[in-house]
Amino acid sequence: PTYGVSNAPVEAGSGALNGDVVTFRGASGGGSVQLQASDTVTLLGTITADGMVGGKNYGGGGSGGAIYINCRTFIGDSNGVLRAEGGRAHWGATVSGGGGGGGRIAVWRKNDLSGSLVSNSVNGGEWYDTVAGTTNNAESGTILWGWLPSGGTVIRSR
């Protein structure tokens, strides 16, 4: 399942269990990316904190990590991608590891000057149900696009 704080995600994703042979390590979890800017963050590329794909002999996928951006002005375009997906499990005909859960993304800003939508994804990793013969996904993570309050004066009357 997804864990950590959705409003300010900083926890890296957790790794998966080993496959059925100890030498085949479980996949690593996604990292933690934190950008705290006093002015502008411009996203024209990709930031990822994905969990890794499960290793040989049915290793589970690593869980997605965290992306946390806090800035005055956010600028992104259609090339911008934020991704913290869980890793896919490794599976065979009779056994499957579990998919990694999705991570968390939070972007806090006062102004948004994006010309178009920034792509974002926190999907859970795929795993195979060998009994039912179906492909499934682990739990998705969370995405939060929040607004910071503008500076000013607060007047309180009694």
CSV table of C-alpha atoms in Angstrom, one decimal:
chain,number,residue,atom,x,y,z
A,1,PRO,CA,0.0,0.0,0.0
A,2,THR,CA,1.0,3.7,-0.4
A,3,TYR,CA,2.6,5.2,2.6
A,4,GLY,CA,4.1,8.5,3.7
A,5,VAL,CA,2.6,12.0,3.7
A,6,SER,CA,0.7,13.0,0.6
A,7,ASN,CA,1.0,16.8,1.2
A,8,ALA,CA,4.8,16.8,1.6
A,9,PRO,CA,6.2,13.4,0.4
A,10,VAL,CA,9.9,12.9,1.2
A,11,GLU,CA,10.1,9.1,1.9
A,12,ALA,CA,11.9,7.0,-0.7
A,13,GLY,CA,10.1,3.9,-2.0
A,14,SER,CA,10.8,0.6,-0.3
A,15,GLY,CA,12.6,-2.3,-1.9
A,16,ALA,CA,10.9,-5.6,-2.7
A,17,LEU,CA,11.6,-9.1,-1.3
A,18,ASN,CA,14.0,-11.4,-3.1
A,19,GLY,CA,12.8,-13.9,-5.6
A,20,ASP,CA,12.9,-17.6,-4.8
A,21,VAL,CA,16.8,-17.7,-5.0
A,22,VAL,CA,18.7,-15.4,-2.6
A,23,THR,CA,21.1,-14.3,-5.3
A,24,PHE,CA,18.3,-12.6,-7.2
A,25,ARG,CA,17.7,-9.5,-5.2
A,26,GLY,CA,14.3,-7.8,-5.0
A,27,ALA,CA,14.0,-4.6,-6.9
A,28,SER,CA,15.0,-1.3,-5.4
A,29,GLY,CA,12.4,1.3,-4.5
A,30,GLY,CA,12.2,4.8,-6.1
A,31,GLY,CA,14.2,7.6,-4.7
A,32,SER,CA,13.2,10.9,-3.1
A,33,VAL,CA,13.4,14.1,-5.2
A,34,GLN,CA,12.9,17.4,-3.3
A,35,LEU,CA,13.0,20.8,-4.9
A,36,GLN,CA,12.4,23.9,-2.7
A,37,ALA,CA,12.9,27.1,-4.6
A,38,SER,CA,12.5,30.6,-3.4
A,39,ASP,CA,11.5,31.7,-6.9
A,40,THR,CA,10.8,29.7,-10.1
A,41,VAL,CA,10.9,26.0,-11.0
A,42,THR,CA,10.8,25.3,-14.7
A,43,LEU,CA,10.1,21.7,-15.8
A,44,LEU,CA,10.8,21.0,-19.4
A,45,GLY,CA,11.9,17.4,-19.0
A,46,THR,CA,11.4,14.4,-16.8
A,47,ILE,CA,11.7,13.9,-13.1
A,48,THR,CA,11.3,10.2,-12.0
A,49,ALA,CA,11.3,8.4,-8.7
A,50,ASP,CA,10.2,5.0,-10.1
A,51,GLY,CA,10.5,1.7,-8.4
A,52,MET,CA,12.6,-0.9,-10.3
A,53,VAL,CA,11.3,-3.9,-12.1
A,54,GLY,CA,11.4,-7.2,-10.1
A,55,GLY,CA,14.4,-9.4,-10.8
A,56,LYS,CA,14.7,-13.0,-12.1
A,57,ASN,CA,13.0,-15.8,-10.3
A,58,TYR,CA,9.8,-13.9,-9.4
A,59,GLY,CA,11.1,-11.0,-7.5
A,60,GLY,CA,8.7,-8.2,-6.6
A,61,GLY,CA,8.7,-4.7,-8.0
A,62,GLY,CA,10.0,-1.8,-5.9
A,63,SER,CA,7.5,0.8,-4.7
A,64,GLY,CA,7.5,4.2,-6.2
A,65,GLY,CA,9.3,7.0,-4.4
A,66,ALA,CA,8.5,10.7,-3.8
A,67,ILE,CA,8.6,14.0,-5.7
A,68,TYR,CA,8.1,17.2,-3.7
A,69,ILE,CA,8.3,20.6,-5.3
A,70,ASN,CA,7.7,23.8,-3.4
A,71,CYS,CA,8.2,27.2,-5.2
A,72,ARG,CA,6.8,30.6,-5.9
A,73,THR,CA,6.2,30.1,-9.6
A,74,PHE,CA,5.9,26.8,-11.4
A,75,ILE,CA,6.4,26.6,-15.2
A,76,GLY,CA,5.9,23.5,-17.2
A,77,ASP,CA,5.0,22.4,-20.7
A,78,SER,CA,3.8,19.3,-22.6
A,79,ASN,CA,7.4,17.9,-22.4
A,80,GLY,CA,7.2,18.0,-18.5
A,81,VAL,CA,6.8,14.7,-16.8
A,82,LEU,CA,6.6,13.8,-13.1
A,83,ARG,CA,6.6,10.1,-12.4
A,84,ALA,CA,6.8,7.9,-9.3
A,85,GLU,CA,5.5,4.6,-10.4
A,86,GLY,CA,5.8,1.2,-8.7
A,87,GLY,CA,7.9,-1.4,-10.5
A,88,ARG,CA,6.5,-4.4,-12.3
A,89,ALA,CA,6.9,-7.8,-10.8
A,90,HIS,CA,8.8,-10.6,-12.5
A,91,TRP,CA,6.6,-13.6,-13.2
A,92,GLY,CA,6.5,-17.0,-14.8
A,93,ALA,CA,3.9,-19.6,-15.5
A,94,THR,CA,3.3,-20.7,-11.9
A,95,VAL,CA,4.6,-17.9,-9.7
A,96,SER,CA,4.6,-14.1,-9.6
A,97,GLY,CA,6.2,-11.5,-7.3
A,98,GLY,CA,4.1,-8.6,-6.2
A,99,GLY,CA,4.0,-5.3,-8.0
A,100,GLY,CA,5.3,-2.2,-6.2
A,101,GLY,CA,2.8,0.4,-5.0
A,102,GLY,CA,2.8,3.8,-6.6
A,103,GLY,CA,4.6,6.7,-5.0
A,104,ARG,CA,3.6,10.2,-4.1
A,105,ILE,CA,3.9,13.6,-6.0
A,106,ALA,CA,3.1,17.0,-4.5
A,107,VAL,CA,3.7,20.3,-6.2
A,108,TRP,CA,3.0,23.5,-4.2
A,109,ARG,CA,3.1,26.9,-5.9
A,110,LYS,CA,1.8,30.5,-5.7
A,111,ASN,CA,1.7,31.0,-9.5
A,112,ASP,CA,1.4,28.6,-12.3
A,113,LEU,CA,2.6,29.8,-15.7
A,114,SER,CA,2.5,26.5,-17.5
A,115,GLY,CA,1.5,26.7,-21.1
A,116,SER,CA,0.0,23.2,-21.0
A,117,LEU,CA,-0.5,20.3,-18.7
A,118,VAL,CA,2.5,18.5,-17.2
A,119,SER,CA,2.2,14.7,-17.4
A,120,ASN,CA,2.2,12.9,-14.0
A,121,SER,CA,1.8,9.3,-13.0
A,122,VAL,CA,1.9,7.3,-9.8
A,123,ASN,CA,0.6,3.9,-11.1
A,124,GLY,CA,1.2,0.8,-9.1
A,125,GLY,CA,3.4,-1.9,-10.7
A,126,GLU,CA,1.9,-4.9,-12.6
A,127,TRP,CA,1.8,-8.4,-11.2
A,128,TYR,CA,0.4,-11.6,-12.5
A,129,ASP,CA,-2.3,-13.7,-10.6
A,130,THR,CA,-1.2,-17.2,-11.6
A,131,VAL,CA,-4.5,-18.8,-10.2
A,132,ALA,CA,-6.9,-16.5,-12.1
A,133,GLY,CA,-4.6,-15.9,-15.1
A,134,THR,CA,-5.0,-12.2,-14.9
A,135,THR,CA,-2.6,-9.2,-14.9
A,136,ASN,CA,-3.3,-6.7,-12.1
A,137,ASN,CA,-1.8,-3.5,-10.7
A,138,ALA,CA,-0.6,-2.7,-7.2
A,139,GLU,CA,-2.2,0.3,-5.4
A,140,SER,CA,-1.7,3.7,-7.1
A,141,GLY,CA,0.0,6.5,-5.2
A,142,THR,CA,-1.2,10.1,-4.9
A,143,ILE,CA,-0.8,13.3,-6.9
A,144,LEU,CA,-1.4,16.7,-5.3
A,145,TRP,CA,-1.2,20.1,-7.1
A,146,GLY,CA,-1.6,22.6,-4.3
A,147,TRP,CA,-1.7,26.4,-4.1
A,148,LEU,CA,0.4,28.4,-1.5
A,149,PRO,CA,-1.3,31.4,0.0
A,150,SER,CA,-0.2,34.8,-1.4
A,151,GLY,CA,1.5,37.2,1.0
A,152,GLY,CA,-0.6,39.9,2.5
A,153,THR,CA,-2.1,41.2,5.6
A,154,VAL,CA,-4.6,39.3,7.7
A,155,ILE,CA,-7.1,41.4,9.6
A,156,ARG,CA,-8.9,39.8,12.5
A,157,SER,CA,-11.8,41.6,14.3
A,158,ARG,CA,-13.1,40.7,17.7
